């Protein structure tokens, strides 16, 4: 890359990262959640990218960090004077302690058995949540307040963003540096061939426990940062959704690229936040995107961009067009179906003698009986499919 | 004291007994070959010595210390290194990084996370020297999985030797090689294993006779003869069981 391109990229990244300092609470909150998700997914991917260990229970370590931080802030309210900037470290600490305990057990096995053990641990903690009132606060959870610290009030979220940004930078730097250390190299080799590594004299179980502890500590740090921002946490953070999020984000972003998971996490968190106001079907679209990426872009979005072969501009545009056409008609179909199959629509139909009354979607009045309503999206989808089919044919002949 | 010593070792998988009472002694500094027809149990015996399997009964000692209840990594740390018959490397690592894993193990660098692997000058120098020894220096930055077969075998050898082992177990180091490649590999092994104990499983009789001081013949899980190459070539039972078809 040319020097001035690099400088421009660094400047742009800096501007994007610092911009939320000027945002209102609504968007500072979004920026915080994107950064936290990015750090969490990257921490999760330490295990997968290096050692090929797929954890299905990382919500536990994230949640451990969140609870530790909220409890510490409550202690702060009671008179303990830990500066707010150091509070997220409590998340990293509790994540690493739980990580050593759970990691020791889970890494006794590799492959599918490892995944199953992490899943079982997560289910265990999740079911424990509502029962252990003193620690997890039951259904209501635990709440606390940020106290002013170091001359800043930390009342507005853009001030909190500063802490989140700083600690995320430390977290990402750790992940980047770890890959270069001897232990990082050994962990990488472990993912390829654990048996061979043992015959070189390495205790592979210990390597896996170290790696798991580091991954859990950084997950705990991410959870701790969210804890500082949200000031509240309940046991649902241990639920399947928070363990699934880093898995989906990592594979959509690109598991074998250092910052692929961070990109995927920021992208999906950002989209999720914006689109959850517009549609109730965001999780469905995220699921479909996940399936499609795993099927057609196994290297993930960033991975395909970096490693994929260079295409002529015309083909890249055609490909994007095909994807847009297909996804637009898919979204139209899903949204229409969610309206037409809803209870309110069927009661509306009943009041109109069972006729297919028109419905509103994307600010348009649509009649379910009209051929154009279904024909246009169908034609769009077919066009998209034909374009991508032609592109594929050309690729194979080339 | 012998480098490798097996007494009355047996190994059973379910109802089939693969190793049926093996007594074997390999002296310190000796180059010893283990030959035998397919299915005789040579690889199983290797796996028993290197700790991958535990014997069903009997004793194994390495350099006078009992080892048959130890894990592979403990045995490796006692100065025993093995190569694998089926090339078994790290697909995502470069040639350089692969050899560095062995060298780091030898230098005792394991749970180090406060400095980069590249900053260890002594390790880097050893890696470069080893790569030069096995003629892979010009391939240092190629992924191990992308090397041609014979170079993968050379890399396998380099990783094994990176541990600076006192006892080296090589499982068919010339398998699948052309005559010239095999001759090169033999010269390489001879040079790099000077002064160390070598136990090698090999099918190629030319390799065995030119490389080794003594030979043991394994047939149906039992050693039927041990001796110098010319004694083995004259042994009637060996010729009947194995060499009659394999050598002439």
Coordinates of C-alpha atoms in Angstrom, one line a residue:
Chain A
X1 CA 0.0 0.0 0.0
X2 CA 1.2 3.5 -0.7
X3 CA 2.3 5.6 2.2
X4 CA -0.3 8.3 1.8
X5 CA -3.1 5.7 1.5
X6 CA -2.0 4.3 4.8
X7 CA -1.9 7.7 6.4
X8 CA -5.4 8.5 5.0
X9 CA -6.7 5.2 6.3
X10 CA -5.2 5.8 9.8
X11 CA -6.7 9.3 9.9
X12 CA -10.1 8.1 8.8
X13 CA -10.1 5.3 11.4
X14 CA -9.1 7.8 14.0
X15 CA -11.9 10.2 13.1
X16 CA -14.5 7.3 13.1
X17 CA -13.3 6.1 16.5
X18 CA -13.2 9.5 18.1
X19 CA -16.4 10.9 16.6
X20 CA -18.7 9.3 19.2
X21 CA -17.1 11.6 21.8
X22 CA -19.3 14.3 20.4
X23 CA -22.5 12.1 20.1
X24 CA -25.7 12.3 22.1
X25 CA -26.5 9.4 24.4
X26 CA -28.5 7.5 21.8
X27 CA -25.5 7.2 19.4
X28 CA -22.8 7.1 22.0
X29 CA -24.6 4.1 23.4
X30 CA -24.6 2.5 20.0
X31 CA -20.9 3.2 19.5
X32 CA -20.2 1.6 22.9
X33 CA -22.2 -1.5 22.1
X34 CA -20.4 -1.9 18.8
X35 CA -17.0 -1.6 20.4
X36 CA -17.9 -4.0 23.2
X37 CA -19.3 -6.5 20.7
X38 CA -16.1 -6.2 18.6
X39 CA -13.9 -6.8 21.5
X40 CA -16.0 -9.8 22.7
X41 CA -16.1 -11.4 19.3
X42 CA -12.3 -11.0 18.9
X43 CA -11.7 -12.5 22.4
X44 CA -14.0 -15.4 21.5
X45 CA -12.0 -15.9 18.2
X46 CA -8.7 -16.2 20.1
X47 CA -9.8 -19.7 20.8
X48 CA -11.1 -20.6 17.4
X49 CA -8.6 -18.8 15.1
X50 CA -5.5 -20.1 17.0
X51 CA -6.5 -23.4 18.6
X52 CA -9.6 -24.4 16.6
X53 CA -11.6 -24.5 19.8
X54 CA -15.2 -23.5 19.2
X55 CA -16.8 -22.2 22.4
X56 CA -20.6 -22.1 22.6
X57 CA -20.7 -20.6 26.0
X58 CA -18.7 -17.4 26.0
X59 CA -21.7 -15.5 27.4
X60 CA -20.6 -16.9 30.8
X61 CA -17.3 -15.0 30.8
X62 CA -18.9 -11.8 29.3
X63 CA -21.6 -12.0 32.0
X64 CA -19.1 -12.7 34.7
X65 CA -17.3 -9.4 33.8
X66 CA -20.6 -7.5 33.7
X67 CA -21.7 -8.7 37.1
X68 CA -18.3 -8.1 38.7
X69 CA -18.3 -4.5 37.4
X70 CA -21.8 -3.7 38.5
X71 CA -21.1 -5.1 42.0
X72 CA -17.9 -3.2 42.2
X73 CA -19.8 0.0 41.3
X74 CA -22.3 -0.7 44.0
X75 CA -19.3 -1.1 46.4
X76 CA -18.1 2.3 45.1
X77 CA -21.5 3.8 46.0
X78 CA -21.0 2.3 49.5
X79 CA -17.8 4.1 49.9
X80 CA -15.1 2.0 48.2
X81 CA -13.1 4.5 46.0
X82 CA -12.0 2.7 42.9
X83 CA -11.6 5.2 40.1
X84 CA -14.1 4.5 37.3
X85 CA -11.3 4.1 34.7
X86 CA -10.0 1.0 36.6
X87 CA -13.4 -0.5 37.2
X88 CA -13.5 -2.6 33.9
X89 CA -10.4 -4.4 35.1
X90 CA -12.7 -6.2 37.6
X91 CA -14.5 -7.7 34.6
X92 CA -11.2 -9.0 33.1
X93 CA -10.2 -10.4 36.5
X94 CA -13.5 -12.3 37.2
X95 CA -13.5 -13.4 33.5
X96 CA -10.1 -14.9 33.8
X97 CA -10.8 -16.7 37.2
X98 CA -14.0 -18.3 35.8
X99 CA -12.1 -18.9 32.6
X100 CA -9.4 -20.9 34.3
X101 CA -11.9 -23.0 36.2
X102 CA -14.2 -23.7 33.3
X103 CA -11.4 -23.8 30.7
X104 CA -9.5 -26.5 32.7
X105 CA -12.5 -28.8 32.4
X106 CA -13.6 -27.9 28.9
X107 CA -10.1 -28.2 27.3
X108 CA -9.7 -31.7 28.6
X109 CA -11.4 -32.5 25.3
X110 CA -11.1 -31.0 21.8
X111 CA -13.4 -30.6 18.9
X112 CA -17.2 -31.2 19.3
X113 CA -16.7 -32.4 22.9
X114 CA -15.1 -29.2 23.9
X115 CA -18.0 -27.2 22.3
X116 CA -20.5 -29.4 24.2
X117 CA -18.8 -28.8 27.5
X118 CA -18.8 -25.0 27.1
X119 CA -22.4 -25.2 26.1
X120 CA -23.3 -27.2 29.2
X121 CA -21.4 -24.8 31.5
X122 CA -23.3 -21.9 30.0
X123 CA -26.7 -23.7 30.5
X124 CA -25.7 -24.5 34.0
X125 CA -24.9 -20.9 34.9
X126 CA -28.0 -19.7 33.1
X127 CA -30.3 -22.0 35.1
X128 CA -28.5 -20.9 38.3
X129 CA -29.1 -17.2 37.5
X130 CA -32.7 -16.7 38.8
X131 CA -32.1 -18.9 41.8
X132 CA -29.0 -17.1 43.3
X133 CA -30.8 -13.9 44.3
X134 CA -27.9 -12.3 46.3
X135 CA -25.4 -12.5 43.4
X136 CA -27.5 -12.2 40.3
X137 CA -30.4 -10.1 41.6
X138 CA -33.1 -12.4 40.3
X139 CA -35.4 -11.2 37.5
X140 CA -34.7 -7.5 38.1
X141 CA -31.0 -8.0 38.1
X142 CA -28.4 -5.7 39.8
X143 CA -28.2 -2.0 39.3
X144 CA -25.7 0.7 40.3
X145 CA -24.6 4.2 39.4
X146 CA -21.5 5.5 37.9
X147 CA -19.8 8.0 40.3
X148 CA -17.9 11.0 39.1
X149 CA -14.2 10.3 38.9
X150 CA -11.0 12.1 37.9
X151 CA -12.8 15.4 37.2
X152 CA -15.4 13.9 34.8
X153 CA -19.0 13.4 35.8
X154 CA -19.5 10.3 33.5
X155 CA -23.1 11.2 33.5
X156 CA -23.3 11.3 29.7
X157 CA -22.4 8.2 27.6
X158 CA -19.9 10.0 25.4
X159 CA -17.6 10.4 28.4
X160 CA -18.0 6.7 29.2
X161 CA -17.1 6.0 25.5
X162 CA -13.6 7.4 26.3
X163 CA -13.1 4.6 28.9
X164 CA -14.6 2.0 26.5
X165 CA -12.3 3.1 23.7
X166 CA -9.2 3.1 25.8
X167 CA -9.7 -0.4 27.3
X168 CA -10.9 -1.8 23.9
X169 CA -7.6 -0.5 22.4
X170 CA -5.7 -2.4 25.2
X171 CA -7.7 -5.5 24.5
X172 CA -7.2 -5.4 20.7
X173 CA -3.5 -4.7 21.2
X174 CA -3.3 -7.7 23.5
X175 CA -4.9 -10.0 20.9
X176 CA -2.7 -8.6 18.1
X177 CA 0.5 -9.0 20.2
X178 CA -0.4 -12.5 21.6
X179 CA -0.4 -14.0 18.1
X180 CA 3.2 -13.0 17.7
X181 CA 4.5 -14.4 21.0
X182 CA 5.9 -18.0 21.4
X183 CA 2.8 -19.0 23.2
X184 CA 0.6 -17.6 20.5
X185 CA 2.6 -19.6 17.9
X186 CA 2.2 -22.7 19.9
X187 CA -1.5 -22.2 20.2
X188 CA -1.7 -21.7 16.5
X189 CA 0.2 -25.0 15.9
X190 CA -2.2 -26.6 18.4
X191 CA -5.1 -25.9 16.1
X192 CA -3.4 -27.7 13.3
X193 CA -2.0 -30.8 15.0
X194 CA -2.2 -31.2 18.7
X195 CA -0.7 -34.7 18.7
X196 CA 2.5 -33.6 16.9
X197 CA 2.9 -30.8 19.4
X198 CA 2.8 -33.3 22.3
X199 CA 5.7 -35.2 20.7
X200 CA 7.7 -32.0 20.7
X201 CA 7.3 -31.9 24.4
X202 CA 4.6 -29.3 24.8
X203 CA 1.9 -29.8 27.4
X204 CA -1.0 -29.1 25.2
X205 CA -3.7 -29.1 27.9
X206 CA -1.8 -26.3 29.7
X207 CA -1.5 -24.3 26.5
X208 CA -5.3 -24.6 26.0
X209 CA -6.0 -23.5 29.6
X210 CA -3.8 -20.4 29.2
X211 CA -5.5 -19.6 25.9
X212 CA -9.0 -20.1 27.3
X213 CA -8.1 -17.9 30.4
X214 CA -6.9 -15.1 28.1
X215 CA -10.0 -15.4 25.9
X216 CA -12.3 -15.4 29.0
X217 CA -10.4 -12.4 30.6
X218 CA -10.9 -10.3 27.5
X219 CA -14.5 -11.4 27.2
X220 CA -14.9 -10.4 30.8
X221 CA -13.3 -7.0 30.0
X222 CA -15.8 -6.5 27.2
X223 CA -18.6 -7.4 29.6
X224 CA -17.2 -5.1 32.2
X225 CA -17.1 -2.2 29.7
X226 CA -20.8 -2.8 28.9
X227 CA -21.5 -3.0 32.7
X228 CA -20.0 0.5 33.2
X229 CA -22.1 1.9 30.3
X230 CA -25.4 0.1 31.1
X231 CA -25.2 0.3 35.0
X232 CA -27.5 -2.7 35.1
X233 CA -27.3 -6.4 34.5
X234 CA -29.5 -9.4 34.9
X235 CA -29.0 -13.2 34.5
X236 CA -30.3 -13.3 30.9
X237 CA -26.8 -12.2 29.9
X238 CA -25.8 -15.8 30.5
X239 CA -28.5 -16.9 28.0
X240 CA -27.9 -18.6 24.7
X241 CA -28.3 -15.4 22.7
X242 CA -25.2 -13.8 24.2
X243 CA -23.1 -16.9 23.6
X244 CA -24.4 -17.2 20.0
X245 CA -23.7 -13.6 19.1
X246 CA -19.8 -13.8 19.0
X247 CA -20.0 -17.0 17.0
X248 CA -22.3 -15.5 14.3
X249 CA -20.4 -12.2 14.2
X250 CA -17.1 -13.9 14.0
X251 CA -18.0 -16.1 11.0
X252 CA -19.8 -13.4 9.2
X253 CA -16.8 -11.0 9.6
X254 CA -14.1 -13.6 8.9
X255 CA -12.7 -16.0 11.5
X256 CA -9.2 -16.3 10.1
X257 CA -8.5 -12.6 9.8
X258 CA -7.3 -10.8 12.9
X259 CA -9.9 -8.1 12.8
X260 CA -12.6 -10.0 10.9
X261 CA -14.6 -10.7 14.1
X262 CA -14.4 -7.1 15.2
X263 CA -15.8 -6.0 11.8
X264 CA -18.6 -8.5 11.8
X265 CA -19.5 -7.6 15.4
X266 CA -19.6 -3.9 14.7
X267 CA -21.5 -4.4 11.5
X268 CA -24.2 -6.6 13.0
X269 CA -24.6 -4.6 16.2
X270 CA -24.9 -1.4 14.2
X271 CA -27.4 -2.9 11.7
X272 CA -29.3 -4.6 14.5
X273 CA -29.7 -1.4 16.4
X274 CA -30.8 0.6 13.3
X275 CA -33.1 -2.0 11.8
X276 CA -34.7 -3.2 15.0
X277 CA -36.6 0.1 14.9
X278 CA -37.8 -0.6 11.4
X279 CA -38.5 -4.3 11.4
X280 CA -39.3 -7.0 13.9
X281 CA -37.6 -9.6 11.7
X282 CA -33.9 -8.4 12.2
X283 CA -33.0 -11.8 13.9
X284 CA -34.4 -13.6 10.9
X285 CA -32.3 -11.6 8.5
X286 CA -29.2 -12.0 10.6
X287 CA -29.8 -15.8 10.6
X288 CA -30.3 -15.9 6.8
X289 CA -27.1 -13.7 6.3
X290 CA -25.2 -16.1 8.6
X291 CA -26.3 -19.2 6.6
X292 CA -25.5 -17.5 3.3
X293 CA -22.1 -16.3 4.4
X294 CA -21.1 -19.7 5.7
X295 CA -22.3 -21.3 2.5
X296 CA -20.9 -18.9 -0.1
X297 CA -18.2 -16.9 1.7
X298 CA -16.7 -19.4 4.1
X299 CA -13.8 -17.0 4.7
X300 CA -16.2 -14.3 5.9
X301 CA -16.7 -10.8 4.6
X302 CA -13.3 -9.4 5.5
X303 CA -11.6 -12.7 4.7
X304 CA -13.1 -12.8 1.2
X305 CA -12.2 -9.1 0.6
X306 CA -8.6 -9.7 1.6
X307 CA -7.9 -13.1 0.3
X308 CA -10.3 -13.4 -2.6
X309 CA -9.0 -13.0 -6.1
X310 CA -9.2 -9.6 -7.7
X311 CA -12.2 -9.2 -9.9
X312 CA -12.7 -6.7 -12.7
X313 CA -14.8 -3.7 -11.6
X314 CA -17.7 -4.7 -13.9
X315 CA -18.0 -8.1 -12.3
X316 CA -17.9 -6.7 -8.8
X317 CA -20.7 -4.3 -9.6
X318 CA -22.8 -7.0 -11.3
X319 CA -22.2 -9.2 -8.2
X320 CA -23.3 -6.5 -5.8
X321 CA -26.3 -5.8 -8.0
X322 CA -27.3 -9.5 -7.9
X323 CA -27.0 -9.6 -4.1
X324 CA -29.0 -6.4 -3.7
X325 CA -31.8 -7.6 -6.0
X326 CA -32.1 -11.0 -4.3
X327 CA -32.0 -9.6 -0.8
X328 CA -34.5 -6.8 -1.6
X329 CA -37.1 -9.3 -2.9
X330 CA -36.3 -11.6 0.1
X331 CA -36.9 -8.8 2.5
X332 CA -40.1 -7.8 0.7
X333 CA -41.3 -11.4 0.9
X334 CA -40.5 -11.8 4.6
X335 CA -42.0 -8.4 5.6
X336 CA -45.2 -9.1 3.6
X337 CA -45.5 -12.6 5.1
X338 CA -45.1 -11.2 8.6
X339 CA -48.0 -8.8 8.0
X340 CA -50.3 -11.1 6.1
X341 CA -49.8 -14.0 8.6
X342 CA -50.3 -11.7 11.6
X343 CA -53.3 -11.9 13.9
X344 CA -54.3 -8.3 13.3
X345 CA -54.4 -8.8 9.6
X346 CA -56.6 -11.9 9.9
X347 CA -59.0 -10.1 12.2
X348 CA -59.1 -7.3 9.7
X349 CA -59.9 -9.8 6.9
X350 CA -62.6 -11.3 9.1
X351 CA -64.2 -7.9 9.5
X352 CA -64.1 -7.4 5.7
X353 CA -65.9 -10.7 4.9
X354 CA -62.7 -12.6 4.3
X355 CA -61.5 -10.5 1.3
X356 CA -57.7 -9.9 0.9
X357 CA -57.6 -6.2 2.0
X358 CA -54.6 -4.1 1.1
X359 CA -51.8 -3.7 3.6
X360 CA -49.1 -1.0 4.1
X361 CA -45.4 -1.7 3.7
X362 CA -42.5 0.7 3.1
X363 CA -45.0 3.6 2.8
X364 CA -46.9 1.8 0.0
X365 CA -50.5 0.6 -0.2
X366 CA -50.3 -3.0 -1.5
X367 CA -53.0 -5.3 -2.6
X368 CA -52.3 -8.9 -1.9
X369 CA -54.4 -10.0 -4.9
X370 CA -52.5 -7.9 -7.5
X371 CA -50.0 -9.8 -9.7
X372 CA -47.6 -6.8 -9.8
X373 CA -47.1 -7.0 -6.0
X374 CA -45.7 -10.5 -6.3
X375 CA -44.5 -10.4 -9.9
X376 CA -42.1 -7.5 -9.5
X377 CA -40.1 -9.0 -6.6
X378 CA -40.1 -12.4 -8.4
X379 CA -38.7 -10.8 -11.5
X380 CA -36.1 -8.9 -9.4
X381 CA -35.0 -12.1 -7.6
X382 CA -34.8 -14.1 -10.9
X383 CA -32.7 -11.3 -12.5
X384 CA -30.4 -11.4 -9.5
X385 CA -30.1 -15.2 -9.7
X386 CA -29.5 -15.1 -13.5
X387 CA -26.7 -12.5 -13.1
X388 CA -24.9 -14.5 -10.4
X389 CA -25.4 -17.7 -12.4
X390 CA -23.9 -16.1 -15.5
X391 CA -21.0 -14.7 -13.4
X392 CA -20.3 -18.2 -12.1
X393 CA -20.4 -19.7 -15.5
X394 CA -17.9 -17.1 -16.7
X395 CA -15.6 -17.8 -13.8
X396 CA -15.6 -21.5 -14.6
X397 CA -14.8 -21.1 -18.2
X398 CA -12.0 -18.5 -17.4
Chain B
X1 CA 23.3 -48.8 30.1
X2 CA 21.2 -49.2 27.0
X3 CA 19.4 -46.3 25.4
X4 CA 16.2 -48.2 24.7
X5 CA 15.3 -51.3 26.5
X6 CA 12.1 -53.3 26.1
X7 CA 11.4 -56.5 28.1
X8 CA 8.4 -58.8 27.5
X9 CA 6.4 -56.0 26.0
X10 CA 2.9 -56.9 24.8
X11 CA 0.2 -54.7 23.3
X12 CA -3.4 -55.9 22.8
X13 CA -6.1 -54.0 20.9
X14 CA -9.4 -55.7 21.9
X15 CA -8.9 -59.4 21.2
X16 CA -6.0 -59.1 18.8
X17 CA -2.5 -59.1 20.2
X18 CA -0.3 -56.9 18.0
X19 CA 2.9 -57.1 20.0
X20 CA 3.5 -60.5 21.5
X21 CA 6.3 -60.3 24.0
X22 CA 9.1 -58.2 22.6
X23 CA 12.6 -58.0 24.1
X24 CA 14.8 -55.4 22.5
X25 CA 17.9 -53.5 23.5
X26 CA 19.3 -50.6 21.6
X27 CA 22.8 -49.4 22.8
X28 CA 23.8 -45.8 23.3
X29 CA 25.1 -44.3 20.1
X30 CA 23.9 -47.2 18.0
X31 CA 22.0 -47.0 14.7
X32 CA 19.4 -49.7 15.0
X33 CA 16.9 -50.7 12.3
X34 CA 13.6 -52.4 12.9
X35 CA 12.4 -54.3 9.8
X36 CA 9.6 -56.7 9.1
X37 CA 6.7 -57.4 6.8
X38 CA 3.7 -55.2 6.6
X39 CA 1.4 -55.7 9.7
X40 CA 4.2 -57.0 11.8
X41 CA 3.7 -54.3 14.4
X42 CA 6.6 -52.0 13.7
X43 CA 4.6 -48.8 14.0
X44 CA 2.8 -50.0 17.1
X45 CA 6.1 -50.7 18.7
X46 CA 7.2 -47.1 17.8
X47 CA 4.1 -45.8 19.3
X48 CA 4.7 -47.8 22.5
X49 CA 8.3 -46.5 22.8
X50 CA 7.3 -42.8 22.2
X51 CA 4.4 -42.9 24.6
X52 CA 1.5 -42.7 22.2
X53 CA 0.2 -46.1 23.5
X54 CA 0.8 -47.8 26.8
X55 CA 1.9 -51.5 26.7
X56 CA -0.6 -54.1 27.9
X57 CA 2.2 -55.7 29.9
X58 CA 6.0 -55.5 30.0
X59 CA 8.5 -52.7 30.7
X60 CA 10.1 -50.0 28.5
X61 CA 13.1 -48.0 29.7
X62 CA 14.7 -45.1 28.0
X63 CA 18.3 -44.2 29.1
X64 CA 17.7 -46.4 32.1
X65 CA 14.5 -44.7 33.3
X66 CA 11.2 -46.6 33.1
X67 CA 9.0 -44.8 30.6
X68 CA 6.0 -47.0 29.8
X69 CA 3.6 -45.0 32.0
X70 CA 4.7 -41.6 30.8
X71 CA 2.9 -39.2 28.5
X72 CA 4.4 -38.3 25.0
X73 CA 5.4 -34.8 26.2
X74 CA 7.3 -36.2 29.2
X75 CA 9.1 -38.7 27.0
X76 CA 9.9 -35.9 24.5
X77 CA 11.3 -33.8 27.3
X78 CA 13.6 -36.6 28.3
X79 CA 15.4 -36.3 25.0
X80 CA 13.4 -38.7 22.8
X81 CA 12.1 -37.4 19.5
X82 CA 10.2 -39.2 16.8
X83 CA 9.1 -38.6 13.3
X84 CA 6.0 -39.9 11.8
X85 CA 5.4 -42.3 8.9
X86 CA 2.5 -40.3 7.6
X87 CA 3.8 -36.8 7.3
X88 CA 2.3 -34.9 10.3
X89 CA 3.0 -31.2 10.3
X90 CA 1.3 -28.0 10.9
X91 CA -0.6 -26.9 7.8
X92 CA -1.0 -23.2 8.7
X93 CA 2.6 -22.7 9.7
X94 CA 5.5 -21.8 7.4
X95 CA 8.6 -24.0 7.2
X96 CA 10.4 -21.5 9.4
X97 CA 7.7 -21.4 12.1
X98 CA 7.4 -25.2 12.1
X99 CA 11.1 -25.7 12.8
X100 CA 11.0 -22.8 15.4
X101 CA 8.4 -24.8 17.4
X102 CA 10.9 -27.6 17.8
X103 CA 13.8 -25.2 18.6
X104 CA 11.7 -23.3 21.2
X105 CA 10.8 -26.6 22.8
X106 CA 14.6 -27.4 23.0
X107 CA 15.3 -23.9 24.5
X108 CA 12.6 -24.4 27.0
X109 CA 10.5 -21.5 25.6
X110 CA 6.9 -22.5 26.3
X111 CA 4.6 -20.2 28.2
X112 CA 6.2 -17.0 27.0
X113 CA 3.7 -14.3 26.2
X114 CA 5.6 -11.1 27.0
X115 CA 7.9 -11.0 23.9
X116 CA 7.5 -11.8 20.3
X117 CA 8.7 -15.2 19.0
X118 CA 10.7 -13.3 16.3
X119 CA 12.8 -11.4 18.9
X120 CA 14.6 -14.5 20.3
X121 CA 17.9 -14.3 18.4
X122 CA 19.4 -17.6 19.7
X123 CA 16.3 -19.5 18.6
X124 CA 16.3 -17.8 15.2
X125 CA 19.9 -18.7 14.6
X126 CA 19.3 -22.3 15.5
X127 CA 16.3 -22.5 13.1
X128 CA 18.3 -21.1 10.2
X129 CA 21.2 -23.5 10.9
X130 CA 18.8 -26.5 10.9
X131 CA 17.1 -25.3 7.7
X132 CA 20.5 -25.0 6.1
X133 CA 21.3 -28.6 7.2
X134 CA 18.2 -30.1 5.6
X135 CA 18.4 -27.8 2.5
X136 CA 15.2 -26.0 3.2
X137 CA 16.6 -22.5 3.8
X138 CA 15.2 -21.2 0.5
X139 CA 11.8 -22.5 1.4
X140 CA 11.6 -20.9 4.8
X141 CA 8.5 -18.8 4.2
X142 CA 6.5 -21.4 2.4
X143 CA 3.5 -23.0 4.2
X144 CA 4.4 -26.5 5.4
X145 CA 1.3 -27.9 3.7
X146 CA 2.4 -26.6 0.3
X147 CA 5.8 -28.3 0.2
X148 CA 6.3 -31.3 -2.2
X149 CA 6.4 -34.6 -0.4
X150 CA 10.1 -35.1 -0.2
X151 CA 10.6 -31.7 1.3
X152 CA 7.9 -32.4 3.8
X153 CA 9.9 -35.4 4.9
X154 CA 13.0 -33.3 5.2
X155 CA 11.0 -30.8 7.3
X156 CA 9.7 -33.6 9.4
X157 CA 13.3 -34.6 10.0
X158 CA 14.3 -31.0 10.9
X159 CA 11.6 -30.6 13.5
X160 CA 12.5 -34.0 15.0
X161 CA 16.2 -33.0 15.2
X162 CA 15.4 -29.5 16.5
X163 CA 14.8 -31.0 19.9
X164 CA 18.5 -32.1 19.9
X165 CA 17.3 -35.5 21.1
X166 CA 19.6 -38.2 22.5
X167 CA 17.4 -40.9 21.1
X168 CA 15.8 -40.5 17.7
X169 CA 13.0 -42.6 16.4
X170 CA 12.4 -42.3 12.6
X171 CA 9.4 -44.0 11.1
X172 CA 10.2 -44.8 7.4
X173 CA 12.2 -41.6 6.7
X174 CA 12.5 -42.5 3.0
X175 CA 9.0 -43.8 2.3
X176 CA 7.7 -42.6 -1.1
X177 CA 11.0 -41.1 -2.2
X178 CA 12.9 -41.7 -5.4
X179 CA 16.2 -43.6 -5.2
X180 CA 18.2 -40.3 -5.4
X181 CA 16.1 -38.6 -2.7
X182 CA 16.4 -41.6 -0.5
X183 CA 20.2 -41.6 -0.9
X184 CA 20.2 -37.9 0.0
X185 CA 18.0 -38.5 3.0
X186 CA 20.2 -41.3 4.3
X187 CA 23.3 -39.2 4.0
X188 CA 21.5 -36.4 5.9
X189 CA 20.3 -38.8 8.6
X190 CA 23.8 -40.3 8.9
X191 CA 25.3 -36.8 9.3
X192 CA 22.7 -35.3 11.6
X193 CA 22.5 -38.3 13.9
X194 CA 26.2 -38.8 14.5
X195 CA 26.8 -39.6 18.1
X196 CA 23.2 -40.2 18.9
X197 CA 21.0 -43.2 19.3
X198 CA 18.8 -44.0 16.3
X199 CA 16.0 -46.5 15.9
X200 CA 14.6 -46.5 12.5
X201 CA 11.7 -48.4 10.8
X202 CA 12.5 -48.8 7.2
X203 CA 11.3 -50.9 4.2
X204 CA 14.2 -50.2 1.9
X205 CA 16.8 -52.8 2.5
X206 CA 19.6 -50.7 0.8
X207 CA 18.9 -47.9 3.3
X208 CA 18.9 -50.3 6.2
X209 CA 22.1 -52.1 5.3
X210 CA 24.0 -48.9 4.5
X211 CA 22.8 -46.9 7.5
X212 CA 22.5 -49.2 10.5
X213 CA 24.9 -51.0 12.9
X214 CA 22.4 -53.6 14.0
X215 CA 19.0 -54.9 12.8
X216 CA 16.1 -56.4 14.5
X217 CA 13.5 -58.4 12.6
X218 CA 9.9 -58.2 13.8
X219 CA 7.4 -60.8 12.5
X220 CA 3.9 -61.2 13.9
X221 CA 4.6 -59.1 16.9
X222 CA 7.8 -61.0 17.9
X223 CA 11.4 -60.3 17.3
X224 CA 12.8 -63.3 15.6
X225 CA 16.4 -62.1 15.1
X226 CA 18.7 -59.3 16.1
X227 CA 22.2 -58.8 14.8
X228 CA 24.7 -57.1 12.5
X229 CA 23.5 -56.6 8.9
X230 CA 25.5 -59.5 7.4
X231 CA 24.3 -61.9 10.2
X232 CA 20.7 -61.0 9.4
X233 CA 21.2 -61.5 5.7
X234 CA 22.5 -65.1 6.4
X235 CA 19.8 -66.0 9.0
X236 CA 17.7 -68.8 7.7
X237 CA 14.5 -67.9 9.6
X238 CA 14.7 -64.3 8.5
X239 CA 15.1 -65.2 4.9
X240 CA 12.2 -67.6 5.2
X241 CA 9.9 -65.1 7.0
X242 CA 10.8 -61.9 5.2
X243 CA 13.9 -61.4 3.2
X244 CA 13.2 -64.3 0.8
X245 CA 10.5 -62.2 -0.8
X246 CA 11.6 -58.7 0.1
X247 CA 15.3 -58.7 -0.8
X248 CA 15.9 -61.1 -3.6

